mmCIF file of C-alpha atoms in Angstrom:
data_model
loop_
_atom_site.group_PDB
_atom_site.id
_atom_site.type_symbol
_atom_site.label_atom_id
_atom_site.label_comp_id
_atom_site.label_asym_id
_atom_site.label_seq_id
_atom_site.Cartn_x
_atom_site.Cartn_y
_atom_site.Cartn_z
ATOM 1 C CA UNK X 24 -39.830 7.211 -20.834
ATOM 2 C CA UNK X 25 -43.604 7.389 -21.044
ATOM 3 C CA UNK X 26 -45.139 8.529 -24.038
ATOM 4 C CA UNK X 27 -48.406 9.090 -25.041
ATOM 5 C CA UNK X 28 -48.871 10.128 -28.682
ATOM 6 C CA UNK X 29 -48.438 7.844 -31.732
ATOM 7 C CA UNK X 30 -44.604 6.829 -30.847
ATOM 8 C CA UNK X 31 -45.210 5.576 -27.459
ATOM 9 C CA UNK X 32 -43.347 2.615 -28.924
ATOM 10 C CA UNK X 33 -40.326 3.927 -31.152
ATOM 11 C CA UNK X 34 -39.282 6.560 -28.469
ATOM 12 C CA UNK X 35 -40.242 4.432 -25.186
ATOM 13 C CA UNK X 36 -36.331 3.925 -24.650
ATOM 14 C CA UNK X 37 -35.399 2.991 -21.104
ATOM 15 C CA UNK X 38 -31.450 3.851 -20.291
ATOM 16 C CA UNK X 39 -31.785 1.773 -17.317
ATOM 17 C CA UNK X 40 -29.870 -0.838 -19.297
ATOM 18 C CA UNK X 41 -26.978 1.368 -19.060
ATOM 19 C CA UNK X 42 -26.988 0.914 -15.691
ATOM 20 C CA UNK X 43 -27.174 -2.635 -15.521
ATOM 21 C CA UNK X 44 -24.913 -3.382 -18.342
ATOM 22 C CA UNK X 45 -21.985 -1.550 -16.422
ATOM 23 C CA UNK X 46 -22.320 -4.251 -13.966
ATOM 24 C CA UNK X 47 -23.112 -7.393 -16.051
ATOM 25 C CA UNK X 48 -22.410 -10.385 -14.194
ATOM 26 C CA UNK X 49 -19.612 -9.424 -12.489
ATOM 27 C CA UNK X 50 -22.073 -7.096 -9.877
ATOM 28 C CA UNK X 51 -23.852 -10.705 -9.000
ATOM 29 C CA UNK X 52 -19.933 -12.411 -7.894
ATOM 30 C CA UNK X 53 -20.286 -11.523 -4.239
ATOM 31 C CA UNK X 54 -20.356 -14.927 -1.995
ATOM 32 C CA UNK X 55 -24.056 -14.814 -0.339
ATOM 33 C CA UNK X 56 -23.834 -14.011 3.417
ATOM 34 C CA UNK X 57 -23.010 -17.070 5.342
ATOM 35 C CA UNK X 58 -25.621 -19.023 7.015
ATOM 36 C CA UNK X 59 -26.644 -19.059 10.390
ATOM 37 C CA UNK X 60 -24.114 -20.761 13.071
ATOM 38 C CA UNK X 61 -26.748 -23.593 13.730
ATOM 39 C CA UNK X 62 -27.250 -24.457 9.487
ATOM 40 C CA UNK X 63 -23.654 -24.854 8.596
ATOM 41 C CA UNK X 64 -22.905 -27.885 7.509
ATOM 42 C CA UNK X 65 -20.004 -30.183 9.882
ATOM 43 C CA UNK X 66 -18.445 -30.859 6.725
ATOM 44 C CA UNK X 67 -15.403 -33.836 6.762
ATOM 45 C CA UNK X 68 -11.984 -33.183 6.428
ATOM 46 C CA UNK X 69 -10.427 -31.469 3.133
ATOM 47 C CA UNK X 70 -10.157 -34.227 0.519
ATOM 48 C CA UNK X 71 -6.499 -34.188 -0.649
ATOM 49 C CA UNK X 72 -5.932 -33.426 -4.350
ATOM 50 C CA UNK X 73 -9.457 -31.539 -4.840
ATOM 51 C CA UNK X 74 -9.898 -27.764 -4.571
ATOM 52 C CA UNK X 75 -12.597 -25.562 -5.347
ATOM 53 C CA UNK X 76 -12.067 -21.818 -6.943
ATOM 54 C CA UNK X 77 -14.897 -19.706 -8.017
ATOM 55 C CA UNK X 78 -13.724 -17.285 -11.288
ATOM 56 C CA UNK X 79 -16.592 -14.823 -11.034
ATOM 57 C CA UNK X 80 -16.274 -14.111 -6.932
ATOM 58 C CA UNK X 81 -12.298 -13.576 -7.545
ATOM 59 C CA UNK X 82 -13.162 -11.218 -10.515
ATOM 60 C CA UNK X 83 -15.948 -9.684 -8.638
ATOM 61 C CA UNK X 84 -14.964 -9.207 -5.162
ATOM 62 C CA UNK X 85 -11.224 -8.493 -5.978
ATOM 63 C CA UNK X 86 -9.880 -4.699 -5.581
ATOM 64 C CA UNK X 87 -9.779 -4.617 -9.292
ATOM 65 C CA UNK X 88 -13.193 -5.993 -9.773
ATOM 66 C CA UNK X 89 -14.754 -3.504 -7.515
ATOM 67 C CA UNK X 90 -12.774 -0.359 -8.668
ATOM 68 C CA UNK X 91 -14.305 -1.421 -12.443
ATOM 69 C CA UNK X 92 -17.881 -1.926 -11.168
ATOM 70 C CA UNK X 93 -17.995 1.441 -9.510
ATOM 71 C CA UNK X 94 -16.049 3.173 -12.521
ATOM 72 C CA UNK X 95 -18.686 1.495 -15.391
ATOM 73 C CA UNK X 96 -21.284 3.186 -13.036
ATOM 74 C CA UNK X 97 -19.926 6.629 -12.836
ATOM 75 C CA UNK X 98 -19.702 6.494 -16.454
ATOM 76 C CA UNK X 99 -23.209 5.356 -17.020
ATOM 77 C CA UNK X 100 -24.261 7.802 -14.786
ATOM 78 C CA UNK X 101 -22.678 10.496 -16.800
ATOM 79 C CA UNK X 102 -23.825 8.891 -20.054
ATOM 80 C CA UNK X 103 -27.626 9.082 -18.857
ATOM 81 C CA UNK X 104 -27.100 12.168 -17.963
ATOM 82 C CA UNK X 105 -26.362 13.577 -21.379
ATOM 83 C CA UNK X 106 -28.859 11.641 -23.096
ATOM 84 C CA UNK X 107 -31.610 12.745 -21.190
ATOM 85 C CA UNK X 108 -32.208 15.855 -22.720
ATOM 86 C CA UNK X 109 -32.828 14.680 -26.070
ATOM 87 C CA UNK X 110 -34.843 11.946 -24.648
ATOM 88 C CA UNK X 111 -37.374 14.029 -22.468
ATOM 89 C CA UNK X 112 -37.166 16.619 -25.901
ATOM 90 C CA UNK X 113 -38.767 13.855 -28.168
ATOM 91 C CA UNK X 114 -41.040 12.926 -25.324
ATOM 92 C CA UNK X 115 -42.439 16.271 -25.049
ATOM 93 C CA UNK X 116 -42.570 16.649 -29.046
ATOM 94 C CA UNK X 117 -44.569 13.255 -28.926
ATOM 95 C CA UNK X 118 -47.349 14.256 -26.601
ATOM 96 C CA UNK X 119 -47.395 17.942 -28.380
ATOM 97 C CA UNK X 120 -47.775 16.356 -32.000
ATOM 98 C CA UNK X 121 -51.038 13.996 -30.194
ATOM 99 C CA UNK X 122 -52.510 16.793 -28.435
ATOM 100 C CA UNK X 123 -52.654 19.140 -31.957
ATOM 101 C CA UNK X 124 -53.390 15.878 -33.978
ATOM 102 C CA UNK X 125 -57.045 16.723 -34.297
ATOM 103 C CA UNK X 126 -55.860 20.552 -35.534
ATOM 104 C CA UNK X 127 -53.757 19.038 -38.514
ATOM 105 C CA UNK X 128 -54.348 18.198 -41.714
ATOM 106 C CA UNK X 129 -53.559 14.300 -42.947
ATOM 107 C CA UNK X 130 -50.343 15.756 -44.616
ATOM 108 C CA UNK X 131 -49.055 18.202 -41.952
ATOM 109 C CA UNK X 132 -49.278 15.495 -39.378
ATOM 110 C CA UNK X 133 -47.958 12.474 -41.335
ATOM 111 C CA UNK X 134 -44.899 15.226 -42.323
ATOM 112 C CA UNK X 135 -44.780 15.894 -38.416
ATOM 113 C CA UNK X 136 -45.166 12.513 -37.351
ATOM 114 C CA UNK X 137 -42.507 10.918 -39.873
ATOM 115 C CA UNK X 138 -39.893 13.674 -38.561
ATOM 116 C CA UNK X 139 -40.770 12.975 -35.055
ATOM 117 C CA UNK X 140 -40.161 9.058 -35.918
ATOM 118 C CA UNK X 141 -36.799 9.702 -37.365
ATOM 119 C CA UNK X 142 -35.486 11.621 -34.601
ATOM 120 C CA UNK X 143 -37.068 8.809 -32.161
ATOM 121 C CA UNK X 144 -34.821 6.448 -34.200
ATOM 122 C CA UNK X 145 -31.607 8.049 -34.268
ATOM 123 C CA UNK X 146 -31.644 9.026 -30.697
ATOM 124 C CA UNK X 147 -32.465 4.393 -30.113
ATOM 125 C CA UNK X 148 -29.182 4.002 -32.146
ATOM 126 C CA UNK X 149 -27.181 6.449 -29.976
ATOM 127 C CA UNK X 150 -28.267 4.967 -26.868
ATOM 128 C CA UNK X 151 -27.500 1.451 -28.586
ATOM 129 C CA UNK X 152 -24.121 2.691 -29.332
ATOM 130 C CA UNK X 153 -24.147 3.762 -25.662
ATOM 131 C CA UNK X 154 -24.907 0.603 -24.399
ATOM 132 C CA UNK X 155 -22.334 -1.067 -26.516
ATOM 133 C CA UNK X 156 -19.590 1.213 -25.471
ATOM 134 C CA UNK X 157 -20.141 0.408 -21.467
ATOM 135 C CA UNK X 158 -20.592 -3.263 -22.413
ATOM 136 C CA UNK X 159 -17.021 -3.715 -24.272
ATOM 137 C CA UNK X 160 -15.139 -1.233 -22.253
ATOM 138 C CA UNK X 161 -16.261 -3.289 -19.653
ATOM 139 C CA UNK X 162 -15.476 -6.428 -21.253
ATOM 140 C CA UNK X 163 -12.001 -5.495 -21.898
ATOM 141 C CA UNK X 164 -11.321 -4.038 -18.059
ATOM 142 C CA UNK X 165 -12.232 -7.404 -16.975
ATOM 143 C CA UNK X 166 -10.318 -8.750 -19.255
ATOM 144 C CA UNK X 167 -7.424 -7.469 -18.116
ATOM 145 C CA UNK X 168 -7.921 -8.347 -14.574
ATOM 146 C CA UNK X 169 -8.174 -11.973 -16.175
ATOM 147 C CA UNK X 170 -5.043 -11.724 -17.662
ATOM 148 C CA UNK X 171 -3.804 -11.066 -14.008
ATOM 149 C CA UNK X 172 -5.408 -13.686 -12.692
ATOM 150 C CA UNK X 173 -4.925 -16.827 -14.381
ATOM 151 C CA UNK X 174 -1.187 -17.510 -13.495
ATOM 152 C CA UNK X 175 -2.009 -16.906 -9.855
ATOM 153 C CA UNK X 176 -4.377 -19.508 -10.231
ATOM 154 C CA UNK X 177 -2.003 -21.927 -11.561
ATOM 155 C CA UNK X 178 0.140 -21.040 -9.371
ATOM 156 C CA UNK X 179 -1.944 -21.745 -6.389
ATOM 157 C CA UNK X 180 -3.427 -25.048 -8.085
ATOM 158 C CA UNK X 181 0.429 -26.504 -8.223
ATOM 159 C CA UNK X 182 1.158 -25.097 -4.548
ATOM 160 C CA UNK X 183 -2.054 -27.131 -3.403
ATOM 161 C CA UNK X 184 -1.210 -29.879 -5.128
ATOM 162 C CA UNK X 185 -4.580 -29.972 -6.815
ATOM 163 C CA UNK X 186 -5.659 -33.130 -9.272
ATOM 164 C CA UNK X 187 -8.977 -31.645 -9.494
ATOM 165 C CA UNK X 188 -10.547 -28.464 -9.209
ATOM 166 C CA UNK X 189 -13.777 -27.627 -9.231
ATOM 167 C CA UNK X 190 -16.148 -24.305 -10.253
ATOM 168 C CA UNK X 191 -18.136 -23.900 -6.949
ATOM 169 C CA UNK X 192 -21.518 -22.318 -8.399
ATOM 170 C CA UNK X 193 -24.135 -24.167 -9.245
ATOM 171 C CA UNK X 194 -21.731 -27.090 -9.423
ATOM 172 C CA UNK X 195 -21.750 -28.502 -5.862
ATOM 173 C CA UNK X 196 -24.174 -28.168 -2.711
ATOM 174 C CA UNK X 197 -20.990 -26.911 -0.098
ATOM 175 C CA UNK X 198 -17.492 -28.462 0.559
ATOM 176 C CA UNK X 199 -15.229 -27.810 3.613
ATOM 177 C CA UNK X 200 -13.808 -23.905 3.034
ATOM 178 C CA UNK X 201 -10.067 -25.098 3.965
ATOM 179 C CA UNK X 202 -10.370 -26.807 -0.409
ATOM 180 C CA UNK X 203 -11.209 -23.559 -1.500
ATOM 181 C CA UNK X 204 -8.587 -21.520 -3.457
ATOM 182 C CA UNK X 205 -10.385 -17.899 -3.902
ATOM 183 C CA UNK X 206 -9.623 -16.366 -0.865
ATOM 184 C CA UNK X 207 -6.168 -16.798 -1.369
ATOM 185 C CA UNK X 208 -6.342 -16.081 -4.816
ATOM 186 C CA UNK X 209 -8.462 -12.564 -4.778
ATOM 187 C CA UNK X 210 -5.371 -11.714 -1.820
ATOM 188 C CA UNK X 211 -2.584 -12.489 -4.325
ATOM 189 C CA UNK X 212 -4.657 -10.653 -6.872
ATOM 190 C CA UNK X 213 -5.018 -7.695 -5.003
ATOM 191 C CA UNK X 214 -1.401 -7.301 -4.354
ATOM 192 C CA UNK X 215 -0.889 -7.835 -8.096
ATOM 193 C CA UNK X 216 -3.741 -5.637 -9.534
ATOM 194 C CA UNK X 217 -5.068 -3.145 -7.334
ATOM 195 C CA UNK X 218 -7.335 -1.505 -9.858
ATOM 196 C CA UNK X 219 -7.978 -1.072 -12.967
ATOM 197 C CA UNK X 220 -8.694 2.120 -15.012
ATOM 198 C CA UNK X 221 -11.768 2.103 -17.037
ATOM 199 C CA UNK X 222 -11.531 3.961 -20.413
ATOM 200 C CA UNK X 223 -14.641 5.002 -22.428
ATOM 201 C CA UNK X 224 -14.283 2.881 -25.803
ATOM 202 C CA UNK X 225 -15.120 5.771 -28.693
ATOM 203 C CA UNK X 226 -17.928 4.660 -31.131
ATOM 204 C CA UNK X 227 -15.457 4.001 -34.079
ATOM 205 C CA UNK X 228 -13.216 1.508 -31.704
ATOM 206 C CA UNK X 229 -16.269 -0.594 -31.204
ATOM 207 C CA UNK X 230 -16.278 -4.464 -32.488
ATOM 208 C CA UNK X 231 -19.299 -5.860 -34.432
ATOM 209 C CA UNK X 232 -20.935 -8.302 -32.258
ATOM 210 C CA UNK X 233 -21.861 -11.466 -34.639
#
């Protein structure tokens, strides 16, 4: 929100976070593209005992993962959409209260002005309270896609036969795809967990981050 009186601070309050924080990392999980025929790598053959699995692409990319992302942003959507009022209000009360400054006297304006900064103030906490409802409702929808997935995993780590596995991002350059457990994991977990439905958390059901 632009502002251009004496709060364009206090009630400068962007609810594009909403947005992004319905994602978090999990909207970032989708493997890149894969590269052009002529740069792949001729990797060797699959090393036996070692297997790679990625958490965040089987989170991200699963049915589950994908039916939470797009649920988190309908209800951001919606969330934005009834804060806006009150937001675009106490912008238009800001640039009224700069224009008539010169009008005022000391006291009617500081009265104005420490009004205008209390509403600017309790309107930041609700859309902090906002935030924090998308960001643990989200948290616990993944969660319980997690809860889905880990016994898959170790169920596919003891079919492979795996003595090591390995978290692919940012941990190694490339290995040969036929080590890589995800693929078959995210298939197992879509069979399993399908989707997920993403319920609001209420204000009073939210935990006190440290």
């Amino acid at each position: 929100m632009q502002t251009s009186g004496p709060f364009r601070r206090t009630v400068a309050l962007s609810l594009v976070a909403l947005a992004a924080g319905s994602t978090g990392a999990i909207a970032q999980t989708p493997a890149a593209p894969a590269p052009a025929a002529a740069n792949v790598p001729a990797y060797g053959p699959p090393i036996t005992g070692v297997c790679i699995f990625t958490r965040e692409v089987a989170l991200g990319t699963s049915q589950a993962g994908v039916s939470v992302i797009q649920q988190l942003q309908q209800l951001s959507k919606g969330i934005e959409s009834n804060l806006a009022p009150e937001r675009e209000a106490i912008d238009k009360a800001d640039k009224t209260l700069a224009a008539e400054k010169a009008k005022l006297s000391s006291a009617k304006f500081q009265e104005r002005a420490a009004a205008l900064q209390q509403r600017a103030q309790t309107f930041a906490q609700t859309v902090q309270t906002r935030n924090a409802q998308i960001g643990q409702s989200r948290d616990k929808a993944m969660a319980q896609i997690g809860e889905a997935l880990t016994p898959i995993v170790v169920s596919k780590i003891s079919e492979h036969h795996c003595s090591l596995v390995l978290e692919s991002r940012g941990i190694i350059y490339g290995a040969n795809p036929a080590m890589d457990l995800t693929p078959e994991v995210i298939q197992q977990l879509n069979t399993a967990l399908p989707t997920v439905t993403v319920t609001l958390l209420p204000p009073e059901a939210l935990q006190a981050k440290p």
